Short mmCIF file of C-alpha atoms in Angstrom, two decimals:
data_model
loop_
_atom_site.label_atom_id
_atom_site.label_comp_id
_atom_site.label_asym_id
_atom_site.label_seq_id
_atom_site.Cartn_x
_atom_site.Cartn_y
_atom_site.Cartn_z
CA UNK R 97 140.73 27.21 106.06
CA UNK R 98 142.82 25.80 109.21
CA UNK R 99 143.15 28.67 111.61
CA UNK R 100 146.10 30.98 111.11
CA UNK R 101 145.46 31.48 107.71
CA UNK R 102 142.40 33.21 108.91
CA UNK R 103 143.87 34.69 111.22
CA UNK R 104 146.73 36.75 108.50
CA UNK R 105 144.37 37.15 105.30
CA UNK R 106 141.08 38.76 108.37
CA UNK R 107 143.02 41.67 109.17
CA UNK R 108 143.38 42.09 105.22
CA UNK R 109 139.55 41.51 104.58
CA UNK R 110 138.58 43.96 107.33
CA UNK R 111 140.94 46.59 105.77
CA UNK R 112 139.38 45.89 102.77
CA UNK R 113 136.57 46.70 104.26
CA UNK R 114 136.43 49.06 105.47
CA UNK R 115 137.61 50.65 101.84
CA UNK R 116 134.88 50.19 100.38
CA UNK R 117 132.73 51.51 102.96
CA UNK R 118 134.60 54.96 103.06
CA UNK R 119 134.53 55.04 98.66
CA UNK R 120 130.89 55.28 98.53
CA UNK R 121 130.36 59.05 99.18
CA UNK R 122 127.44 60.69 101.86
CA UNK R 123 124.06 61.27 99.78
CA UNK R 124 123.30 64.54 98.06
CA UNK R 125 120.72 66.39 100.50
CA UNK R 126 118.86 65.81 97.01
CA UNK R 127 119.66 61.65 97.29
CA UNK R 128 118.26 62.37 101.04
CA UNK R 129 115.53 63.77 100.36
CA UNK R 130 114.11 61.31 97.89
CA UNK R 131 114.29 59.11 100.38
CA UNK R 132 111.66 60.36 102.77
CA UNK R 133 108.25 59.48 102.31
CA UNK R 134 104.90 62.38 102.13
CA UNK R 135 105.16 63.83 105.78
CA UNK R 136 108.76 63.09 106.70
CA UNK R 137 110.83 64.95 109.30
CA UNK R 138 114.13 65.70 107.24
CA UNK R 139 116.75 66.75 109.79
CA UNK R 140 120.05 67.89 108.24
CA UNK R 141 123.33 69.74 110.39
CA UNK R 142 125.52 72.23 108.82
CA UNK R 143 128.08 71.15 106.31
CA UNK R 144 127.56 72.92 103.17
CA UNK R 145 125.34 70.88 100.23
CA UNK R 146 124.85 71.85 96.94
CA UNK R 147 121.97 73.09 95.24
CA UNK R 148 119.94 74.01 92.57
CA UNK R 149 117.00 71.34 95.09
CA UNK R 150 114.26 70.18 93.76
CA UNK R 151 111.01 69.44 97.03
CA UNK R 152 107.99 67.00 95.50
CA UNK R 153 106.63 65.59 98.27
CA UNK R 154 105.24 67.11 101.64
CA UNK R 155 107.50 67.39 103.56
CA UNK R 156 109.06 69.42 106.53
CA UNK R 157 113.62 70.34 106.01
CA UNK R 158 114.93 71.55 109.75
CA UNK R 159 117.83 73.19 109.49
CA UNK R 160 120.21 72.31 112.59
CA UNK R 161 123.43 74.66 113.24
CA UNK R 162 122.77 77.03 109.51
CA UNK R 163 123.21 74.01 107.20
CA UNK R 164 123.94 75.98 104.12
CA UNK R 165 122.57 75.11 100.41
CA UNK R 166 125.01 76.68 97.87
CA UNK R 167 123.08 77.88 94.49
CA UNK R 168 126.73 78.28 93.09
CA UNK R 169 125.93 81.23 91.04
CA UNK R 170 123.11 79.04 89.04
CA UNK R 171 119.37 78.68 88.66
CA UNK R 172 117.21 79.16 91.85
CA UNK R 173 118.35 77.50 94.22
CA UNK R 174 115.43 75.31 96.29
CA UNK R 175 112.27 74.85 94.12
CA UNK R 176 109.22 74.03 96.52
CA UNK R 177 106.21 72.39 94.21
CA UNK R 178 104.45 70.48 96.53
CA UNK R 179 101.71 71.26 99.28
CA UNK R 180 102.13 71.59 103.36
CA UNK R 181 106.33 71.47 103.03
CA UNK R 182 108.42 73.34 105.90
CA UNK R 183 111.19 74.83 104.89
CA UNK R 184 113.19 76.59 108.31
CA UNK R 185 116.78 76.63 110.41
CA UNK R 186 118.68 76.65 106.55
CA UNK R 187 121.32 79.37 104.27
CA UNK R 188 120.66 79.45 100.74
CA UNK R 189 122.83 80.98 99.00
CA UNK R 190 124.73 82.55 95.57
CA UNK R 191 121.53 82.22 93.57
CA UNK R 192 121.86 82.94 89.48
CA UNK R 193 121.82 86.28 87.85
CA UNK R 194 119.42 86.12 86.10
CA UNK R 195 116.55 88.28 85.90
CA UNK R 196 114.94 87.15 82.27
CA UNK R 197 114.70 83.72 83.86
CA UNK R 198 113.43 85.48 87.60
CA UNK R 199 116.16 83.14 89.51
CA UNK R 200 115.58 83.34 93.76
CA UNK R 201 116.35 81.87 96.41
CA UNK R 202 113.67 80.00 96.77
CA UNK R 203 110.34 79.49 94.74
CA UNK R 204 106.97 77.98 96.07
CA UNK R 205 104.61 76.84 93.43
CA UNK R 206 101.87 75.38 95.94
CA UNK R 207 99.79 76.20 98.99
CA UNK R 208 100.67 75.97 102.36
CA UNK R 209 103.93 76.46 102.27
CA UNK R 210 105.91 77.30 105.29
CA UNK R 211 109.44 79.16 105.21
CA UNK R 212 110.33 80.35 107.96
CA UNK R 213 113.78 81.66 109.63
CA UNK R 214 116.26 81.24 107.27
CA UNK R 215 119.32 83.27 106.04
CA UNK R 216 119.09 84.09 102.52
CA UNK R 217 122.09 85.23 101.15
CA UNK R 218 123.67 87.01 97.89
CA UNK R 219 120.41 86.25 96.00
CA UNK R 220 118.94 88.21 92.78
CA UNK R 221 114.95 87.23 93.85
CA UNK R 222 114.97 85.85 97.38
CA UNK R 223 111.45 84.39 98.53
CA UNK R 224 109.16 83.50 95.02
CA UNK R 225 105.52 82.69 95.28
CA UNK R 226 103.75 81.95 91.85
CA UNK R 227 100.04 80.90 92.55
CA UNK R 228 101.05 79.36 96.26
CA UNK R 229 97.42 80.13 99.01
CA UNK R 230 98.37 80.38 102.23
CA UNK R 231 102.08 80.54 102.16
CA UNK R 232 103.82 81.66 105.73
CA UNK R 233 107.03 83.29 104.85
CA UNK R 234 108.80 84.02 109.20
CA UNK R 235 111.76 85.60 110.66
CA UNK R 236 113.60 85.60 108.07
CA UNK R 237 116.69 87.41 106.52
CA UNK R 238 116.62 88.54 103.00
CA UNK R 239 119.92 89.55 101.28
CA UNK R 240 120.32 90.85 98.01
CA UNK R 241 123.62 91.74 95.90
CA UNK R 242 124.34 94.85 96.40
CA UNK R 243 126.76 95.78 94.43
CA UNK R 244 124.60 95.09 91.43
CA UNK R 245 122.34 98.41 90.70
CA UNK R 246 118.83 98.20 91.88
CA UNK R 247 117.36 97.83 88.34
CA UNK R 248 119.25 94.54 88.52
CA UNK R 249 118.54 93.21 91.85
CA UNK R 250 115.72 91.22 91.91
CA UNK R 251 112.99 91.49 94.65
CA UNK R 252 113.68 89.84 97.75
CA UNK R 253 109.83 89.60 98.56
CA UNK R 254 107.31 88.66 95.90
CA UNK R 255 103.69 87.29 95.26
CA UNK R 256 102.26 87.05 91.88
CA UNK R 257 98.47 85.71 92.68
CA UNK R 258 98.88 84.05 96.26
CA UNK R 259 96.49 84.10 97.84
CA UNK R 260 95.98 85.10 101.59
CA UNK R 261 99.44 84.98 102.74
CA UNK R 262 101.09 86.07 106.39
CA UNK R 263 104.17 87.75 105.77
CA UNK R 264 105.59 88.42 108.94
CA UNK R 265 109.11 89.27 111.08
CA UNK R 266 111.32 89.18 107.97
CA UNK R 267 113.71 91.76 107.56
CA UNK R 268 115.06 92.40 104.01
CA UNK R 269 118.28 94.34 102.55
CA UNK R 270 120.72 95.48 99.35
CA UNK R 271 116.59 94.07 96.39
CA UNK R 272 114.63 95.67 94.59
CA UNK R 273 111.23 95.92 96.45
CA UNK R 274 109.21 93.65 98.22
CA UNK R 275 105.85 92.58 95.71
CA UNK R 276 102.40 92.40 96.24
CA UNK R 277 100.45 92.09 92.85
CA UNK R 278 97.03 89.94 91.89
CA UNK R 279 96.69 88.51 96.04
CA UNK R 280 93.91 88.78 98.16
CA UNK R 281 94.28 88.81 101.92
CA UNK R 282 97.97 89.34 102.88
CA UNK R 283 99.22 90.34 105.79
CA UNK R 284 102.00 92.23 106.41
CA UNK R 285 103.22 92.90 110.09
CA UNK R 286 106.75 93.32 111.70
CA UNK R 287 108.63 93.34 109.03
CA UNK R 288 111.81 95.80 107.49
CA UNK R 289 113.31 96.44 104.26
CA UNK R 290 115.96 98.34 103.74
CA UNK R 291 118.06 100.24 101.20
CA UNK R 292 115.94 98.78 97.93
CA UNK R 293 113.93 101.09 95.54
CA UNK R 294 110.30 100.29 97.01
CA UNK R 295 110.36 98.91 100.44
CA UNK R 296 106.87 97.92 99.70
CA UNK R 297 105.12 97.97 96.51
CA UNK R 298 101.24 96.36 96.04
CA UNK R 299 99.70 96.07 92.62
CA UNK R 300 96.12 95.10 92.59
CA UNK R 301 95.35 93.41 95.31
CA UNK R 302 92.61 93.37 97.76
CA UNK R 303 91.70 93.66 101.77
CA UNK R 304 95.38 93.74 102.69
CA UNK R 305 96.59 95.03 106.24
CA UNK R 306 99.96 95.99 106.15
CA UNK R 307 100.24 97.08 110.23
CA UNK R 308 104.30 97.65 112.29
CA UNK R 309 106.61 97.26 109.54
CA UNK R 310 110.20 99.54 109.04
CA UNK R 311 110.92 100.88 106.08
CA UNK R 312 113.58 102.80 106.14
CA UNK R 313 116.27 104.26 103.34
CA UNK R 314 114.79 103.24 99.96
CA UNK R 315 113.86 105.33 97.64
CA UNK R 316 110.04 105.32 98.36
CA UNK R 317 108.58 103.70 102.28
CA UNK R 318 105.69 102.03 100.86
CA UNK R 319 103.56 102.25 97.05
CA UNK R 320 100.54 101.14 97.34
CA UNK R 321 98.31 101.08 93.98
CA UNK R 322 94.98 99.93 91.86
CA UNK R 323 93.70 98.45 94.86
CA UNK R 324 90.82 98.56 97.55
CA UNK R 325 89.78 98.08 101.20
CA UNK R 326 94.09 98.11 102.74
CA UNK R 327 94.44 99.23 106.59
CA UNK R 328 98.59 100.88 106.47
CA UNK R 329 98.73 101.22 110.54
CA UNK R 330 102.01 101.75 112.54
CA UNK R 331 103.87 102.02 110.56
CA UNK R 332 107.41 103.51 110.39
CA UNK R 333 108.64 105.58 107.23
CA UNK R 334 111.50 106.83 107.16
CA UNK R 335 115.04 108.40 105.96
CA UNK R 336 113.34 107.29 102.43
CA UNK R 337 115.60 109.82 100.51
CA UNK R 338 116.23 108.87 96.97
CA UNK R 339 114.80 109.00 93.67
CA UNK R 340 111.47 109.87 94.21
CA UNK R 341 112.05 109.95 97.33
CA UNK R 342 108.04 109.51 99.75
CA UNK R 343 107.14 108.24 102.43
CA UNK R 344 103.53 106.44 101.76
CA UNK R 345 102.20 106.74 98.22
CA UNK R 346 98.61 105.88 96.97
CA UNK R 347 97.94 106.07 93.35
CA UNK R 348 94.48 105.03 92.24
CA UNK R 349 93.55 104.16 95.30
CA UNK R 350 89.98 103.53 97.34
CA UNK R 351 88.48 102.39 100.45
CA UNK R 352 91.93 103.48 102.31
CA UNK R 353 92.75 103.56 105.64
CA UNK R 354 96.27 105.06 106.87
CA UNK R 355 96.33 105.06 110.26
CA UNK R 356 98.98 106.05 113.47
CA UNK R 357 102.58 105.36 110.65
CA UNK R 358 105.09 107.81 111.80
CA UNK R 359 106.72 109.59 108.45
CA UNK R 360 109.65 111.45 109.04
CA UNK R 361 112.92 112.64 107.49
CA UNK R 362 111.37 111.52 104.22
CA UNK R 363 110.93 113.75 101.10
CA UNK R 364 107.26 113.77 100.82
CA UNK R 365 106.01 112.15 103.33
CA UNK R 366 102.32 111.49 102.06
CA UNK R 367 101.88 111.62 98.12
CA UNK R 368 99.01 110.83 96.72
CA UNK R 369 97.13 110.48 92.81
CA UNK R 370 94.35 110.44 91.65
CA UNK R 371 92.88 108.47 95.41
CA UNK R 372 90.64 107.21 95.90
CA UNK R 373 89.49 106.50 92.34
CA UNK R 374 86.11 105.22 92.29
CA UNK R 375 83.52 107.98 92.77
CA UNK R 376 81.70 106.05 95.98
CA UNK R 377 84.78 105.61 98.16
CA UNK R 378 87.35 106.73 101.21
CA UNK R 379 90.33 107.59 102.09
CA UNK R 380 90.93 107.93 106.39
CA UNK R 381 93.43 109.43 107.06
CA UNK R 382 94.33 109.32 110.92
CA UNK R 383 95.94 109.71 114.01
CA UNK R 384 99.17 109.89 112.10
CA UNK R 385 102.69 111.85 113.33
CA UNK R 386 104.20 113.15 109.93
CA UNK R 387 107.23 115.76 111.05
CA UNK R 388 110.56 116.78 109.41
CA UNK R 389 109.71 116.01 105.83
CA UNK R 390 110.08 118.11 103.02
CA UNK R 391 107.17 117.76 101.93
CA UNK R 392 103.90 116.79 104.43
CA UNK R 393 101.48 116.39 102.07
CA UNK R 394 101.94 116.55 98.18
CA UNK R 395 98.46 115.45 97.03
CA UNK R 396 98.54 116.68 92.88
CA UNK R 397 94.54 116.68 92.88
CA UNK R 398 92.70 118.43 95.87
CA UNK R 399 92.11 114.99 97.60
CA UNK R 400 87.59 114.25 97.25
CA UNK R 401 86.41 112.62 99.78
CA UNK R 402 89.04 111.99 102.38
CA UNK R 403 89.18 112.57 105.29
CA UNK R 404 92.45 114.18 107.64
CA UNK R 405 91.47 114.15 111.52
CA UNK R 406 93.60 113.78 114.25
CA UNK R 407 97.39 113.66 113.14
CA UNK R 408 100.45 115.60 114.43
CA UNK R 409 102.08 118.17 111.11
CA UNK R 410 105.57 119.14 112.94
CA UNK R 411 108.14 120.90 111.69
CA UNK R 412 107.90 119.88 107.35
CA UNK R 413 109.71 122.39 105.34
CA UNK R 414 106.20 122.56 104.07
CA UNK R 415 103.45 121.23 105.57
CA UNK R 416 100.63 120.68 102.89
CA UNK R 417 101.23 120.59 98.83
CA UNK R 418 99.08 121.03 96.55
CA UNK R 419 100.20 120.42 92.80
CA UNK R 420 99.15 123.26 90.77
CA UNK R 421 98.14 125.33 92.85
CA UNK R 422 94.00 125.75 94.25
CA UNK R 423 93.03 123.99 97.47
CA UNK R 424 91.34 121.60 99.59
CA UNK R 425 87.94 121.63 99.71
CA UNK R 426 84.96 120.63 101.73
CA UNK R 427 82.06 121.09 98.95
CA UNK R 428 84.62 117.81 97.53
CA UNK R 429 84.56 116.07 100.09
CA UNK R 430 87.77 116.39 101.67
CA UNK R 431 87.57 117.04 105.81
CA UNK R 432 90.82 118.38 107.68
CA UNK R 433 90.30 118.44 111.32
CA UNK R 434 91.17 118.22 115.34
CA UNK R 435 95.30 118.55 113.33
CA UNK R 436 98.16 119.25 114.74
CA UNK R 437 100.44 122.30 113.22
CA UNK R 438 103.15 123.19 114.16
CA UNK R 439 103.43 126.58 112.84
CA UNK R 440 99.84 127.27 113.89
CA UNK R 441 99.99 130.40 115.38
CA UNK R 442 96.08 130.40 117.74
CA UNK R 443 95.78 129.84 120.92
CA UNK R 444 93.52 128.10 123.89
CA UNK R 445 91.05 130.86 125.49
CA UNK R 446 89.19 128.33 126.99
CA UNK R 447 92.18 125.22 127.98
CA UNK R 448 90.55 122.21 126.16
CA UNK R 449 93.41 121.51 123.57
CA UNK R 450 92.64 123.03 120.70
CA UNK R 451 93.11 126.25 118.69
CA UNK R 452 89.97 128.64 119.41
CA UNK R 453 90.87 130.32 115.67
CA UNK R 454 91.10 127.91 112.23
CA UNK R 455 94.79 126.89 110.87
CA UNK R 456 95.42 128.20 107.57
CA UNK R 457 97.43 126.46 105.42
CA UNK R 458 98.28 129.60 103.39
CA UNK R 459 101.54 130.72 103.21
CA UNK R 460 103.19 132.79 100.15
CA UNK R 461 106.66 130.79 99.26
CA UNK R 462 104.53 127.25 99.27
CA UNK R 463 102.21 128.90 96.57
CA UNK R 464 105.02 130.31 94.54
CA UNK R 465 106.86 127.22 94.38
CA UNK R 466 102.93 124.65 93.91
CA UNK R 467 103.05 126.39 90.92
CA UNK R 468 106.55 126.38 90.18
CA UNK R 469 108.95 124.36 91.50
CA UNK R 470 111.86 125.61 90.58
CA UNK R 471 111.35 128.66 93.31
CA UNK R 472 112.90 126.02 96.25
CA UNK R 473 115.90 126.55 95.36
CA UNK R 474 115.19 129.48 97.14
CA UNK R 475 114.88 127.28 100.42
CA UNK R 476 115.95 129.02 104.04
CA UNK R 477 116.89 131.79 102.17
CA UNK R 478 116.29 136.09 103.64
CA UNK R 479 113.93 136.52 100.64
CA UNK R 480 111.73 133.72 101.98
CA UNK R 481 112.03 135.96 104.86
CA UNK R 482 111.26 139.18 103.69
CA UNK R 483 108.20 137.40 101.20
CA UNK R 484 106.34 136.37 103.78
CA UNK R 485 106.87 139.34 106.51
CA UNK R 486 105.29 141.48 102.62
CA UNK R 487 101.89 138.91 102.55
CA UNK R 488 101.09 139.51 106.58
CA UNK R 489 101.86 143.47 105.77
CA UNK R 490 99.66 143.50 102.56
CA UNK R 491 97.27 141.10 102.88
CA UNK R 492 96.37 142.23 99.69
CA UNK R 493 99.23 139.77 98.27
CA UNK R 494 98.75 137.60 100.61
CA UNK R 495 96.55 134.43 99.13
CA UNK R 496 94.91 131.85 99.63
CA UNK R 497 94.85 129.39 102.13
CA UNK R 498 95.16 125.07 100.70
CA UNK R 499 93.28 123.67 103.61
CA UNK R 500 91.09 124.59 106.57
CA UNK R 501 91.63 123.43 110.08
CA UNK R 502 88.45 124.56 111.50
CA UNK R 503 88.89 122.66 115.20
CA UNK R 504 93.14 122.84 115.19
CA UNK R 505 95.02 120.57 118.45
CA UNK R 506 97.47 122.86 120.66
CA UNK R 507 100.03 119.77 121.18
CA UNK R 508 100.58 116.82 118.96
CA UNK R 509 99.94 113.10 119.66
CA UNK R 510 101.83 110.09 119.40
CA UNK R 511 101.04 106.33 118.08
CA UNK R 512 101.40 104.04 120.71
CA UNK R 513 102.78 100.35 119.24
CA UNK R 514 105.01 102.16 116.60
CA UNK R 515 107.80 99.62 115.72
CA UNK R 516 111.66 101.19 117.23
CA UNK R 517 113.97 101.74 114.85
CA UNK R 518 117.90 102.87 116.23
CA UNK R 519 119.26 105.68 114.38
CA UNK R 520 123.57 105.24 114.38
CA UNK R 521 124.84 107.89 115.69
CA UNK R 522 127.14 110.18 112.43
CA UNK R 523 130.93 110.54 113.84
CA UNK R 524 130.26 114.35 113.19
CA UNK R 525 127.76 114.93 115.15
CA UNK R 526 129.15 112.42 117.55
CA UNK R 527 132.92 114.56 117.39
CA UNK R 528 130.61 117.64 118.12
CA UNK R 529 128.44 116.90 120.19
CA UNK R 530 132.25 115.64 122.19
CA UNK R 531 133.49 119.48 121.34
CA UNK R 532 130.65 121.24 123.40
CA UNK R 533 130.79 118.99 125.90
CA UNK R 534 134.96 119.87 126.13
CA UNK R 535 134.90 123.01 125.81
CA UNK R 536 131.34 123.43 128.73
CA UNK R 537 134.11 121.64 130.44
CA UNK R 538 136.92 123.82 129.83
CA UNK R 539 134.73 126.46 131.31
CA UNK R 540 133.07 125.53 133.92
CA UNK R 541 136.40 124.62 135.20
CA UNK R 542 137.63 128.40 134.57
CA UNK R 543 134.61 130.11 136.80
CA UNK R 544 135.65 127.61 138.81
CA UNK R 545 139.62 128.09 139.24
CA UNK R 546 138.22 132.06 139.24
CA UNK R 547 136.12 132.30 142.33
CA UNK R 548 138.82 130.46 144.20
CA UNK R 549 140.90 132.77 143.55
CA UNK R 550 138.80 134.96 142.86
#
C-alpha cells in the first residue's frame, strides 16, 4: 500500500475504532464488583446505579460524591452475603413494598459487616440483619415512606438472632420500629428515632446497653419486653403522644437499670407491666427526670422488688398511677427514696437538702381516676379543686397514700451528658411572644411620654 493510500484510510480506521469503543457500555456496578478480589476496595464515584446489588465476597465498597443505588421499587436494593464487608458513603433508595418478602434497603446475612455513613431513602425496611453477628451500623440516615400508614411500614433497623451488634449515631424517620429480637450483647448509642410507632422495640434480647439516644414524637418511645440484664440510661424520650403514648414501657423484664433518663411531655412517662417477672429479680429506677407528662409513672401491679431513688418528678398532672388502686409497699420490696416531688409541701428545717416530713402521694381525684379512668374528662375543672379542698378539710374522705417517700429531695437534679433536643418554636407561640413584646414596648413608650410631658 502506498503512503498516499494509507493517509487516506487512516482517519476512517480511527473513526471506526472510536465508534466501536463508544458503543461498548460501561460495566455495571455488579460487574465491577464481580471483577474484584476478596479484600479489595472498590471506589464508586457519583452516578446512579441500578439495583439490586449482591455482595458475595469480603470487599470494601466505598462511595465518593454520594453515588446512588436505585432499587426502582423492586425487592431488596443491596444484599450482603459475605462476612467482613464494608459499605460506606452511598445513597440507597426505592426498595420494594412487600411486607411478606420484607423488602429492604440493605439486608445482611453474614458476620462482621460494617454499614456506615449511608443515606437510605424511600425504603420499606431499612437495614435488616438476619443471623449476622458482630456487625456495626454507624451514622446512617434512614427514611421510610411517610405516605404509608404506620402498620404498612417496615422496621428501619431490625436485628434477628444477631449478637454483639453496635448501632451508633443513626437517624431513623417515618418507619415502624427499630426492632431488636432474639439478640445478645447489643449496644445502641447516640441514635435518633422519630415519627415511628415504637422508637425502640426490644424482645427476648439480653445483656444490652441503650444509652444517649433520642426517641421523639413516636407513639411509644421505647418498649422493653421479655429480656434481662438491660441498662437503659441517659436517653431522651419526649413528645410521644400518639396511640399508646408511653415514654418507656417495661413488660416482663428482669434485672433492668433505668437511670438518668429524661422523660418529658409524654402521655405516660414510665409504664410498668409485670416487671420484674422472676421472683429473685430486681429493677432499679435511679436519677431519672420525669416531667410534664400526663402521668409520671403508671404501674399495672405494685412493682415488687423495685427501687425508685434520686428521681425528679416535675409537674406531671398525675405523679403516680397504680391501676386499679392500692399502694406500693416496702413489704413487697418496693422502695421510694430521695426523690424530688414538685407537689411536696414539706420543709427542710435543718437544710440538709431533704424534707423533714415524708412525701405521701395522695390525691382524692387521682384515686378516683385510678379506678375509673373516664373521670379524667374532668381534669383541670373547678370540681377537682373542690374535691381536693374537701379531702384536706375532712381527712375521713382522704384516700390512703399510694406511696411514701421518707426523705424527699427539696430540689430536682438534672443528669449530665444527655443528648440535646431542638424543639422548633411553634408559630402561634412565636406570634404570642411577639405580641407581648410589642405590647410591652408600647406600654413603656407611653409611660416615657407621660414622664416627658408631666
